[in-house]
Short mmCIF file of C-alpha atoms and ligand atoms in Angstrom, two decimals:
data_model
loop_
_atom_site.label_atom_id
_atom_site.label_comp_id
_atom_site.label_asym_id
_atom_site.label_seq_id
_atom_site.Cartn_x
_atom_site.Cartn_y
_atom_site.Cartn_z
CA MET N 299 156.48 53.73 126.40
CA ARG N 300 155.47 57.26 127.24
CA GLN N 301 152.58 57.48 129.81
CA SER N 302 150.31 60.40 130.55
CA VAL N 303 150.06 60.46 134.30
CA GLN N 304 147.34 62.40 135.96
CA GLU N 305 147.09 62.92 139.72
CA ASP N 306 143.72 63.34 141.53
CA ALA N 307 145.27 66.10 143.67
CA ALA N 308 145.72 69.81 144.13
CA PRO N 309 149.10 71.19 143.10
CA PRO N 310 151.72 70.77 145.82
CA LEU N 311 153.24 74.02 147.09
CA ASN N 312 156.27 75.67 145.65
CA ILE N 313 156.40 74.09 142.22
CA PRO N 314 155.36 75.42 138.77
CA LEU N 315 151.58 74.92 138.09
CA CYS N 316 150.93 71.92 135.85
CA ALA N 317 147.80 70.26 134.27
CA LYS N 318 148.79 66.88 135.63
CA TYR N 319 147.10 67.92 138.92
CA MET N 320 143.46 67.22 138.30
CA ARG N 321 142.30 69.58 140.97
CA SER N 322 143.95 72.57 139.49
CA PHE N 323 142.75 75.23 137.13
CA ALA N 324 145.63 74.31 134.80
CA TYR N 325 143.94 70.89 134.33
CA LYS N 326 140.45 72.43 133.68
CA THR N 327 142.05 74.81 131.23
CA MET N 328 143.89 72.20 129.20
CA LYS N 329 141.01 69.66 129.33
CA ASP N 330 137.92 71.95 128.83
CA ARG N 331 138.69 75.53 128.15
CA LEU N 332 141.43 75.39 125.42
CA PRO N 333 139.48 72.77 123.28
CA ILE N 334 136.46 75.05 123.38
CA ILE N 335 138.72 78.10 122.33
CA LEU N 336 140.09 76.05 119.37
CA THR N 337 136.60 74.78 118.34
CA LYS N 338 135.35 78.30 118.29
CA ILE N 339 138.13 79.36 116.00
CA ILE N 340 137.26 76.63 113.58
CA ASP N 341 133.58 77.50 113.70
CA GLY N 342 134.42 81.22 113.05
CA LEU N 343 136.59 80.34 110.05
CA VAL N 344 133.86 78.06 108.61
CA ARG N 345 131.16 80.69 109.19
CA GLU N 346 133.19 83.63 107.81
CA LYS N 347 134.86 81.69 104.92
CA GLU N 348 133.44 83.77 102.17
CA ASN N 349 134.37 86.98 103.94
CA VAL N 350 137.88 85.94 104.61
CA ILE N 351 138.21 84.99 100.91
CA SER N 352 136.88 88.28 99.77
CA CYS N 353 139.40 90.11 101.99
CA HIS N 354 142.45 87.89 101.48
CA GLY N 355 141.98 86.64 97.93
CA GLU N 356 141.12 83.40 96.13
CA LYS N 357 144.19 81.71 97.38
CA ALA N 358 142.71 81.83 100.88
CA ARG N 359 140.04 79.30 99.81
CA GLU N 360 142.49 76.35 99.85
CA GLU N 361 144.57 77.77 102.56
CA LEU N 362 141.60 78.04 104.91
CA LYS N 363 141.02 74.32 104.62
CA LYS N 364 144.67 73.73 105.57
CA VAL N 365 144.42 76.02 108.54
CA ILE N 366 141.19 74.30 109.70
CA GLY N 367 142.81 70.91 109.36
CA TYR N 368 145.94 72.09 111.29
CA ILE N 369 143.80 73.50 114.15
CA SER N 370 141.74 70.26 114.44
CA GLN N 371 144.93 68.31 114.58
CA LEU N 372 146.31 70.65 117.26
CA LYS N 373 143.17 70.09 119.25
CA ASN N 374 143.48 66.36 118.97
CA GLU N 375 147.13 66.50 120.11
CA LEU N 376 146.04 68.56 123.08
CA GLN N 377 143.27 66.14 124.06
CA THR N 378 145.48 63.05 123.71
CA ASP N 379 148.42 64.70 125.46
CA LYS N 380 150.80 64.23 122.55
CA PRO N 381 154.55 65.36 122.90
CA PHE N 382 155.30 68.80 121.62
CA THR N 383 156.94 69.18 118.15
CA GLU N 384 159.39 71.76 116.80
CA LEU N 385 158.04 74.78 115.06
CA SER N 386 158.97 75.48 111.39
CA LEU N 387 161.47 78.28 111.19
CA ILE N 388 159.17 80.77 109.74
CA GLY N 389 158.59 83.08 112.72
CA THR N 390 161.55 85.14 114.12
CA ASP N 391 160.90 83.52 117.58
CA ALA N 392 160.90 79.87 116.31
CA GLU N 393 164.50 79.17 117.21
CA ILE N 394 163.96 80.29 120.79
CA TRP N 395 160.83 78.01 121.00
CA ASN N 396 162.77 75.06 119.61
CA LYS N 397 165.63 75.58 121.96
CA HIS N 398 163.13 75.88 124.89
CA LEU N 399 161.61 72.50 123.74
CA LYS N 400 165.09 70.78 123.71
CA ASP N 401 166.19 72.32 127.06
CA ASN N 402 162.90 71.32 128.73
CA ALA N 403 163.05 67.82 127.35
CA LYS N 404 166.56 67.58 128.78
CA GLU N 405 165.45 68.89 132.12
CA ILE N 406 162.47 66.60 132.57
CA GLY N 407 163.99 63.61 130.72
CA VAL N 408 161.13 63.22 128.35
CA ILE N 409 159.59 65.30 125.53
CA PRO N 410 157.17 67.84 127.17
CA SER N 411 153.43 67.37 126.54
CA TYR N 412 150.27 69.34 127.32
CA PHE N 413 149.41 67.70 130.71
CA GLN N 414 152.88 66.88 131.82
CA THR N 415 154.96 70.00 131.45
CA ASP N 416 154.56 73.39 133.14
CA TRP N 417 151.19 74.94 132.46
CA MET N 418 152.70 78.26 131.42
CA TYR N 419 154.76 76.52 128.69
CA ALA N 420 151.94 74.34 127.60
CA GLU N 421 149.28 77.02 127.30
CA CYS N 422 151.66 79.48 125.58
CA TYR N 423 152.71 76.68 123.22
CA ILE N 424 149.08 76.16 122.07
CA TYR N 425 148.76 79.90 121.05
CA ARG N 426 152.17 79.78 119.29
CA ARG N 427 151.13 76.65 117.40
CA LEU N 428 147.92 78.37 116.41
CA GLN N 429 150.07 81.20 114.95
CA GLU N 430 152.09 78.52 113.06
CA ALA N 431 148.79 77.45 111.34
CA PHE N 432 148.60 80.88 109.72
CA LEU N 433 152.35 81.43 109.20
CA ASN N 434 152.36 78.34 107.04
CA THR N 435 150.02 80.02 104.47
CA GLU N 436 150.76 82.71 101.94
CA SER N 437 147.46 84.61 102.10
CA LEU N 438 146.70 84.44 105.82
CA LYS N 439 149.97 85.04 107.53
CA LYS N 440 148.68 88.09 109.36
CA PHE N 441 145.22 86.73 110.02
CA ASP N 442 143.88 87.10 113.53
CA PRO N 443 141.43 84.43 114.35
CA PHE N 444 140.24 86.40 117.37
CA HIS N 445 139.46 89.53 115.46
CA TRP N 446 135.74 89.00 115.56
CA GLN N 447 135.50 88.28 119.19
CA LYS N 448 137.63 91.43 119.99
CA LYS N 449 135.46 93.56 117.76
CA GLU N 450 132.23 92.24 119.31
CA ALA N 451 133.71 92.82 122.79
CA LEU N 452 134.29 96.50 121.88
CA ASP N 453 130.88 96.96 120.38
CA SER N 454 129.17 95.57 123.31
CA ALA N 455 131.05 97.73 125.79
CA MET N 456 130.02 101.08 124.23
CA ARG N 457 127.77 102.02 127.09
CA PRO N 458 130.35 101.77 129.87
CA ILE N 459 132.88 103.34 127.56
CA LYS N 460 130.45 106.24 127.21
CA SER N 461 130.48 106.75 131.10
CA LEU N 462 134.31 106.60 131.03
CA ALA N 463 134.50 109.23 128.19
CA VAL N 464 132.18 111.54 130.16
CA LEU N 465 134.21 111.01 133.38
CA LEU N 466 137.58 111.61 131.54
CA ASN N 467 136.31 114.67 129.74
CA ASN N 468 135.62 116.23 133.16
CA ILE N 469 138.82 115.23 134.96
CA VAL N 470 141.47 115.47 132.34
CA VAL N 471 142.13 119.25 132.43
CA LYS N 472 145.52 120.73 132.05
CA ASN N 473 146.24 123.40 134.82
CA SER N 474 142.90 122.81 136.42
CA ASN N 475 142.17 124.24 139.88
CA HIS N 476 141.89 120.69 141.20
CA SER N 477 143.57 120.33 144.67
CA LYS N 478 146.43 117.92 145.10
CA ASP N 479 144.09 115.54 146.86
CA GLU N 480 141.62 115.65 143.95
CA ILE N 481 144.32 114.79 141.51
CA LYS N 482 145.41 111.89 143.61
CA ASN N 483 141.86 110.66 144.22
CA ASN N 484 141.12 110.79 140.50
CA PHE N 485 144.35 108.91 139.72
CA ILE N 486 143.46 106.16 142.16
CA CYS N 487 139.96 105.97 140.78
CA LEU N 488 141.38 105.50 137.15
CA LEU N 489 143.90 103.05 138.44
CA LYS N 490 141.13 100.91 139.97
CA ILE N 491 138.95 101.26 136.91
CA ALA N 492 141.98 99.91 134.78
CA LEU N 493 142.25 97.10 137.37
CA TRP N 494 138.60 96.02 137.13
CA GLY N 495 138.68 96.44 133.38
CA ASN N 496 140.71 93.17 133.64
CA LYS N 497 137.52 91.27 134.44
CA CYS N 498 136.86 91.52 130.71
CA ASP N 499 139.25 88.95 129.16
CA LEU N 500 137.75 86.64 126.56
CA SER N 501 140.00 83.70 127.47
CA LEU N 502 138.37 82.97 130.83
CA SER N 503 135.02 83.15 129.14
CA CYS N 504 136.35 80.93 126.30
CA GLY N 505 135.59 83.75 123.88
CA GLY N 506 132.05 84.35 125.16
CA ALA N 507 130.76 87.88 125.79
CA VAL N 508 131.63 89.51 129.16
CA SER N 509 129.30 92.21 130.37
CA VAL N 510 130.47 95.40 132.10
CA ASP N 511 128.47 97.58 134.34
CA ASP N 512 127.12 100.60 132.42
CA ASN N 513 128.79 102.96 134.94
CA PRO N 514 132.13 101.53 136.05
CA LEU N 515 132.72 104.52 138.34
CA SER N 516 129.64 103.91 140.44
CA MET N 517 130.71 100.26 141.08
CA LEU N 518 134.15 101.22 142.50
CA LYS N 519 133.17 101.47 146.23
CA GLN N 520 131.40 98.05 146.06
CA TYR N 521 134.36 96.52 144.36
CA ASP N 522 136.74 97.72 147.12
CA HIS N 523 135.49 94.81 149.31
CA TYR N 524 137.00 92.36 146.66
CA MET N 525 140.38 93.91 146.83
CA LEU N 526 142.82 91.63 148.56
CA VAL N 527 145.81 93.87 148.44
CA ASP N 528 145.63 97.55 147.61
CA ASP N 529 149.08 99.31 147.23
CA SER N 530 147.62 102.17 145.26
CA GLU N 531 148.95 104.75 147.69
CA ASP N 532 152.45 103.54 146.99
CA VAL N 533 151.91 103.74 143.26
CA TRP N 534 150.82 107.36 143.72
CA LYS N 535 154.00 108.14 145.81
CA THR N 536 156.11 106.77 142.87
CA LEU N 537 154.55 109.34 140.62
CA ALA N 538 155.53 112.38 142.87
CA ASP N 539 158.36 114.31 141.21
CA CYS N 540 158.03 112.54 137.84
CA LYS N 541 157.97 115.54 135.42
CA GLY N 542 159.06 114.51 132.00
CA SER N 543 159.22 110.79 132.85
CA THR N 544 157.97 107.73 130.98
CA VAL N 545 155.47 105.13 132.26
CA ASP N 546 155.02 101.72 130.63
CA ILE N 547 151.70 99.86 130.49
CA ILE N 548 152.29 96.21 129.75
CA LEU N 549 148.92 95.64 128.14
CA ASP N 550 146.55 92.74 128.55
CA ASN N 551 143.12 92.71 126.77
CA ALA N 552 141.71 94.65 124.00
CA GLY N 553 138.13 96.25 123.99
CA PHE N 554 136.92 97.76 127.34
CA GLU N 555 140.09 96.94 129.23
CA LEU N 556 142.27 98.72 126.77
CA VAL N 557 139.98 101.76 126.99
CA THR N 558 140.50 101.95 130.76
CA ASP N 559 144.26 101.73 130.12
CA LEU N 560 144.04 104.61 127.75
CA CYS N 561 142.02 106.68 130.11
CA LEU N 562 144.73 106.15 132.82
CA ALA N 563 147.45 106.91 130.40
CA GLU N 564 145.89 110.22 129.39
CA TYR N 565 145.44 111.24 133.02
CA LEU N 566 149.16 110.52 133.57
CA ILE N 567 150.11 112.81 130.72
CA VAL N 568 147.78 115.62 131.31
CA ASN N 569 147.41 115.69 135.18
CA CYS N 570 150.58 114.02 136.38
CA ASP N 571 153.30 115.55 134.17
CA ILE N 572 154.34 112.26 132.55
CA ALA N 573 155.88 112.94 129.19
CA LYS N 574 155.22 109.62 127.57
CA VAL N 575 153.29 106.36 128.00
CA ARG N 576 154.67 103.34 126.19
CA PHE N 577 152.05 100.65 125.68
CA ARG N 578 153.54 97.12 125.31
CA ALA N 579 151.45 94.89 122.98
CA LYS N 580 151.70 91.19 121.82
CA MET N 581 153.17 90.31 118.42
CA MET N 582 150.60 87.64 117.62
CA PRO N 583 146.97 86.68 118.51
CA TRP N 584 147.31 85.72 122.17
CA TYR N 585 145.00 84.32 124.89
CA VAL N 586 142.00 85.32 122.80
CA SER N 587 141.70 89.02 123.66
CA ASP N 588 145.21 90.37 124.12
CA VAL N 589 146.07 93.53 122.51
CA MET N 590 148.17 93.57 119.31
CA VAL N 591 149.35 96.81 117.69
CA LYS N 592 146.50 96.79 115.12
CA ASP N 593 144.00 96.37 117.98
CA PHE N 594 145.37 99.42 119.73
CA HIS N 595 144.88 101.49 116.57
CA TYR N 596 141.52 99.88 115.84
CA VAL N 597 140.15 100.85 119.26
CA ILE N 598 141.31 104.50 119.03
CA ASN N 599 140.18 104.95 115.40
CA THR N 600 136.84 103.39 116.16
CA LEU N 601 136.19 105.79 118.99
CA ALA N 602 137.51 108.83 117.00
CA GLU N 603 135.07 107.99 114.20
CA HIS N 604 132.03 107.79 116.58
CA GLN N 605 129.86 110.70 117.71
CA GLU N 606 130.57 112.59 120.95
CA PRO N 607 131.68 111.88 123.72
CA PHE N 608 133.56 108.83 122.07
CA SER N 609 135.08 111.05 119.39
CA ASN N 610 136.49 113.48 122.08
CA ILE N 611 138.60 110.71 123.67
CA GLY N 612 139.44 108.98 120.40
CA ASN N 613 140.72 112.20 118.73
CA ARG N 614 142.69 113.28 121.73
CA TRP N 615 144.29 109.77 121.88
CA LEU N 616 145.08 109.94 118.09
CA ASN N 617 146.85 113.21 118.73
CA TYR N 618 148.94 111.79 121.58
CA VAL N 619 149.92 108.93 119.18
CA ASN N 620 150.83 111.45 116.48
CA GLN N 621 152.79 113.62 118.99
CA GLY N 622 154.64 110.53 120.36
CA LYS N 623 153.09 110.96 123.84
CA PHE N 624 151.52 107.59 123.33
CA GLU N 625 153.76 104.93 121.86
CA ILE N 626 152.74 101.35 121.05
CA LEU N 627 155.46 98.71 120.84
CA ALA N 628 155.38 94.92 120.46
CA ASP N 629 158.31 92.86 121.58
CA GLN N 630 158.75 89.18 121.04
CA PHE N 631 159.50 88.49 124.65
CA TRP N 632 155.88 88.97 125.72
CA THR N 633 154.75 85.91 123.76
CA LEU N 634 157.56 83.65 124.73
CA PRO N 635 156.64 80.88 127.39
CA LEU N 636 159.09 82.59 129.84
CA ASN N 637 158.67 84.00 133.23
CA TYR N 638 159.79 87.58 133.67
CA TYR N 639 162.80 86.90 135.93
CA LEU N 640 164.43 85.51 132.87
CA MET N 641 163.93 88.65 130.84
CA GLU N 642 167.29 90.18 131.78
CA LYS N 643 169.10 87.16 130.50
CA VAL N 644 166.97 86.40 127.40
CA ASP N 645 166.17 89.94 126.21
CA LYS N 646 168.57 92.35 127.70
CA GLU N 647 167.45 95.13 125.31
CA LEU N 648 163.91 94.94 126.52
CA TYR N 649 164.96 94.85 130.11
CA ASP N 650 167.23 97.82 129.70
CA ASP N 651 164.46 99.64 127.86
CA LEU N 652 162.09 99.05 130.83
CA LYS N 653 164.70 100.38 133.13
CA SER N 654 164.15 103.87 131.82
CA SER N 655 160.58 103.83 133.09
CA LYS N 656 159.37 105.62 136.13
CA LEU N 657 156.68 102.98 136.65
CA LEU N 658 155.78 99.73 135.01
CA ILE N 659 152.12 98.91 135.14
CA PHE N 660 151.43 95.17 134.41
CA LYS N 661 147.94 94.35 133.44
CA GLY N 662 146.11 91.20 134.04
CA ASP N 663 146.31 87.64 135.12
CA LEU N 664 148.83 86.18 132.65
CA ASN N 665 151.26 89.02 133.26
CA TYR N 666 150.87 88.33 137.06
CA ARG N 667 151.50 84.63 136.46
CA LYS N 668 154.68 85.43 134.64
CA LEU N 669 155.79 87.96 137.17
CA VAL N 670 155.57 85.44 140.05
CA GLY N 671 156.92 82.63 137.91
CA ASP N 672 153.51 80.69 137.83
CA VAL N 673 154.49 78.82 140.97
CA SER N 674 152.07 77.56 143.61
CA TRP N 675 153.57 79.70 146.25
CA PRO N 676 152.12 79.89 149.74
CA THR N 677 149.73 82.77 149.60
CA THR N 678 151.69 84.62 152.13
CA CYS N 679 155.01 84.60 150.20
CA PRO N 680 155.96 88.24 149.76
CA PHE N 681 155.46 89.63 146.22
CA LYS N 682 159.06 90.71 146.16
CA ASN N 683 160.37 87.21 146.70
CA ALA N 684 158.08 85.76 144.11
CA LEU N 685 159.44 88.26 141.59
CA ARG N 686 162.88 86.54 142.05
CA GLY N 687 165.01 89.62 141.24
CA PHE N 688 162.84 90.93 138.36
CA HIS N 689 162.92 94.59 138.86
CA PRO N 690 163.81 96.74 135.96
CA ALA N 691 161.93 99.69 137.54
CA PRO N 692 159.24 100.27 140.24
CA LEU N 693 156.39 98.01 139.21
CA VAL N 694 152.74 97.46 139.97
CA SER N 695 150.51 94.59 138.97
CA LEU N 696 146.73 95.38 138.39
CA ARG N 697 145.21 91.94 138.36
CA THR N 698 141.78 90.24 138.73
CA LEU N 699 142.50 86.68 140.00
CA LYS N 700 141.76 84.09 137.26
CA ALA N 701 144.24 81.33 138.15
CA ASP N 702 145.19 79.45 141.31
CA VAL N 703 148.22 81.50 142.18
CA VAL N 704 148.45 84.54 144.42
CA VAL N 705 151.15 85.96 146.75
CA GLY N 706 151.50 88.80 149.29
CA LEU N 707 148.41 87.93 151.34
CA ARG N 708 148.11 88.35 155.11
CA PRO N 709 148.15 85.13 157.21
CA GLY N 710 144.57 83.77 157.21
CA GLN N 711 143.36 86.06 154.37
CA ALA N 712 143.35 83.22 151.85
CA GLU N 713 141.22 81.08 154.23
CA GLU N 714 138.84 83.93 155.07
CA THR N 715 138.31 84.65 151.32
CA ALA N 716 137.80 81.00 150.54
CA ALA N 717 135.10 80.85 153.13
CA LYS N 718 133.29 83.64 151.19
CA ALA N 719 133.67 82.11 147.80
CA SER N 720 135.37 78.70 147.29
CA ASP N 721 136.42 79.63 143.70
CA TRP N 722 137.85 83.03 144.78
CA MET N 723 141.06 82.53 142.71
CA LEU N 724 139.32 81.71 139.45
CA THR N 725 136.40 83.95 138.68
CA GLY N 726 138.05 87.37 138.24
CA ASP N 727 135.81 88.71 141.17
CA PHE N 728 138.80 89.30 143.49
CA ALA N 729 141.73 91.44 142.69
CA VAL N 730 145.12 92.95 143.78
CA ILE N 731 147.04 96.02 143.15
CA GLN N 732 150.53 94.84 144.17
CA TYR N 733 153.44 97.18 144.13
CA ASP N 734 157.17 96.56 144.30
CA SER N 735 159.57 99.46 144.62
CA GLU N 736 163.09 98.17 145.21
CA LYS N 737 165.50 95.84 143.58
CA HIS N 738 165.78 92.60 145.47
CA PHE N 739 168.39 89.86 144.98
CA SER N 740 167.22 86.60 146.38
O1 LIG G 74 143.84 80.46 130.63
C1 LIG G 74 144.71 80.80 131.55
C2 LIG G 74 144.70 82.21 131.90
O2 LIG G 74 145.91 82.84 132.23
C3 LIG G 74 143.74 82.48 132.95
O3 LIG G 74 144.31 82.32 134.20
C4 LIG G 74 143.05 83.68 132.66
O4 LIG G 74 141.73 83.42 132.64
C5 LIG G 74 143.34 83.99 131.26
O5 LIG G 74 144.29 83.03 130.81
C6 LIG G 74 143.99 85.23 130.87
O6 LIG G 74 143.62 86.33 131.66
P1 LIG G 74 144.20 87.76 131.49
O7 LIG G 74 143.60 88.24 130.18
O8 LIG G 74 143.72 88.57 132.67
O9 LIG G 74 145.71 87.70 131.36
MG1 LIG G 75 144.43 88.42 128.32
#
């Protein structure tokens, strides 16, 4: 008979993170955080039932009950570590997921389950199953159960967004008389703002509000002390001689973080001669606050409809979308449970598309985990090695640490940081700007 085995230990080195290790963040996530996230979805659906029905029609009344039942069962399966089941073939990605389930079962000799298989797979599987609950309906196929949380997050960030809008209105000036140094310094400042914007994900807070300082710019100097790796100079060098090129931002969270990404993107277009920024979004509701295409438009339209200075940035960004200078794309690969070194094999088209980029900017914790394969590397393992050959183009990760994996640190740096804050890897207080320029074959 199948047994759920838990070990009262930290994850051993050099293996994929897994919730079976009780002294890991994976365990805490699967045991505490995800059940809370699922419960909040159910509460939201119950609370907003009449609103949902008035938007999606009477059919939604019965279907909501089905969805709520499905999510309660999912929560129960998670809490009792049940084996994963195949998805129905409704989504375009279902076959890939079902093949992954078969392959994984073959590899580990047992059907994978929440606390026994790789954390990356288990956590992504929860979000994909959540999507299944809605795909199984007629009236709620496109329903986003995190919509309210994302909207609230944007509403509550309007003060810091105002500061950003004022800053951007001053520095985004075509053919300005800014010196080369000023242009570079402003770029690095916006790069760091986009980095620290990543503190605002709603998955770490289990959907609860995350506050942002009213003036993000004034906090930057102070935040520099929490930067473990800062390759921003290298990122800047990549952008020399980039007239007419494309940059990709592999997005993470909606709300404030997305606004910081849009600010950086506008600066790249106007002040750094980049012709186009492609934004890469998720195809389904993902890790609570991740950006879907509709969230991208929602944020820009909301700002455009507001008074100044919000409307200035919102309307300029709308124009860039209309002119094709900003492009928003959603590919299936971003919501598969796969690490990025597998992209070339699994989604050659996406990999080749990324190859045409001058720079790939990966936002956030989950993208970082997928870049480095979600393995408990020694913290001194070079970033390039952890990428295991993933290198469609020069790439940088802007990530605040919210999971117990990090690479590229100096010897002793992890210990020094742990002495300052024992939970340094988990709170989003520490961060890295990690850059990789060359292809590497391991
Ligand atoms: O829940 C797991 C996790 O990857 C955490 O490590 C992190 O808190 C969150 O999800 C996502 O963070 P981000 O939005 O920065 O990718
Ligand atoms: Mg996220």
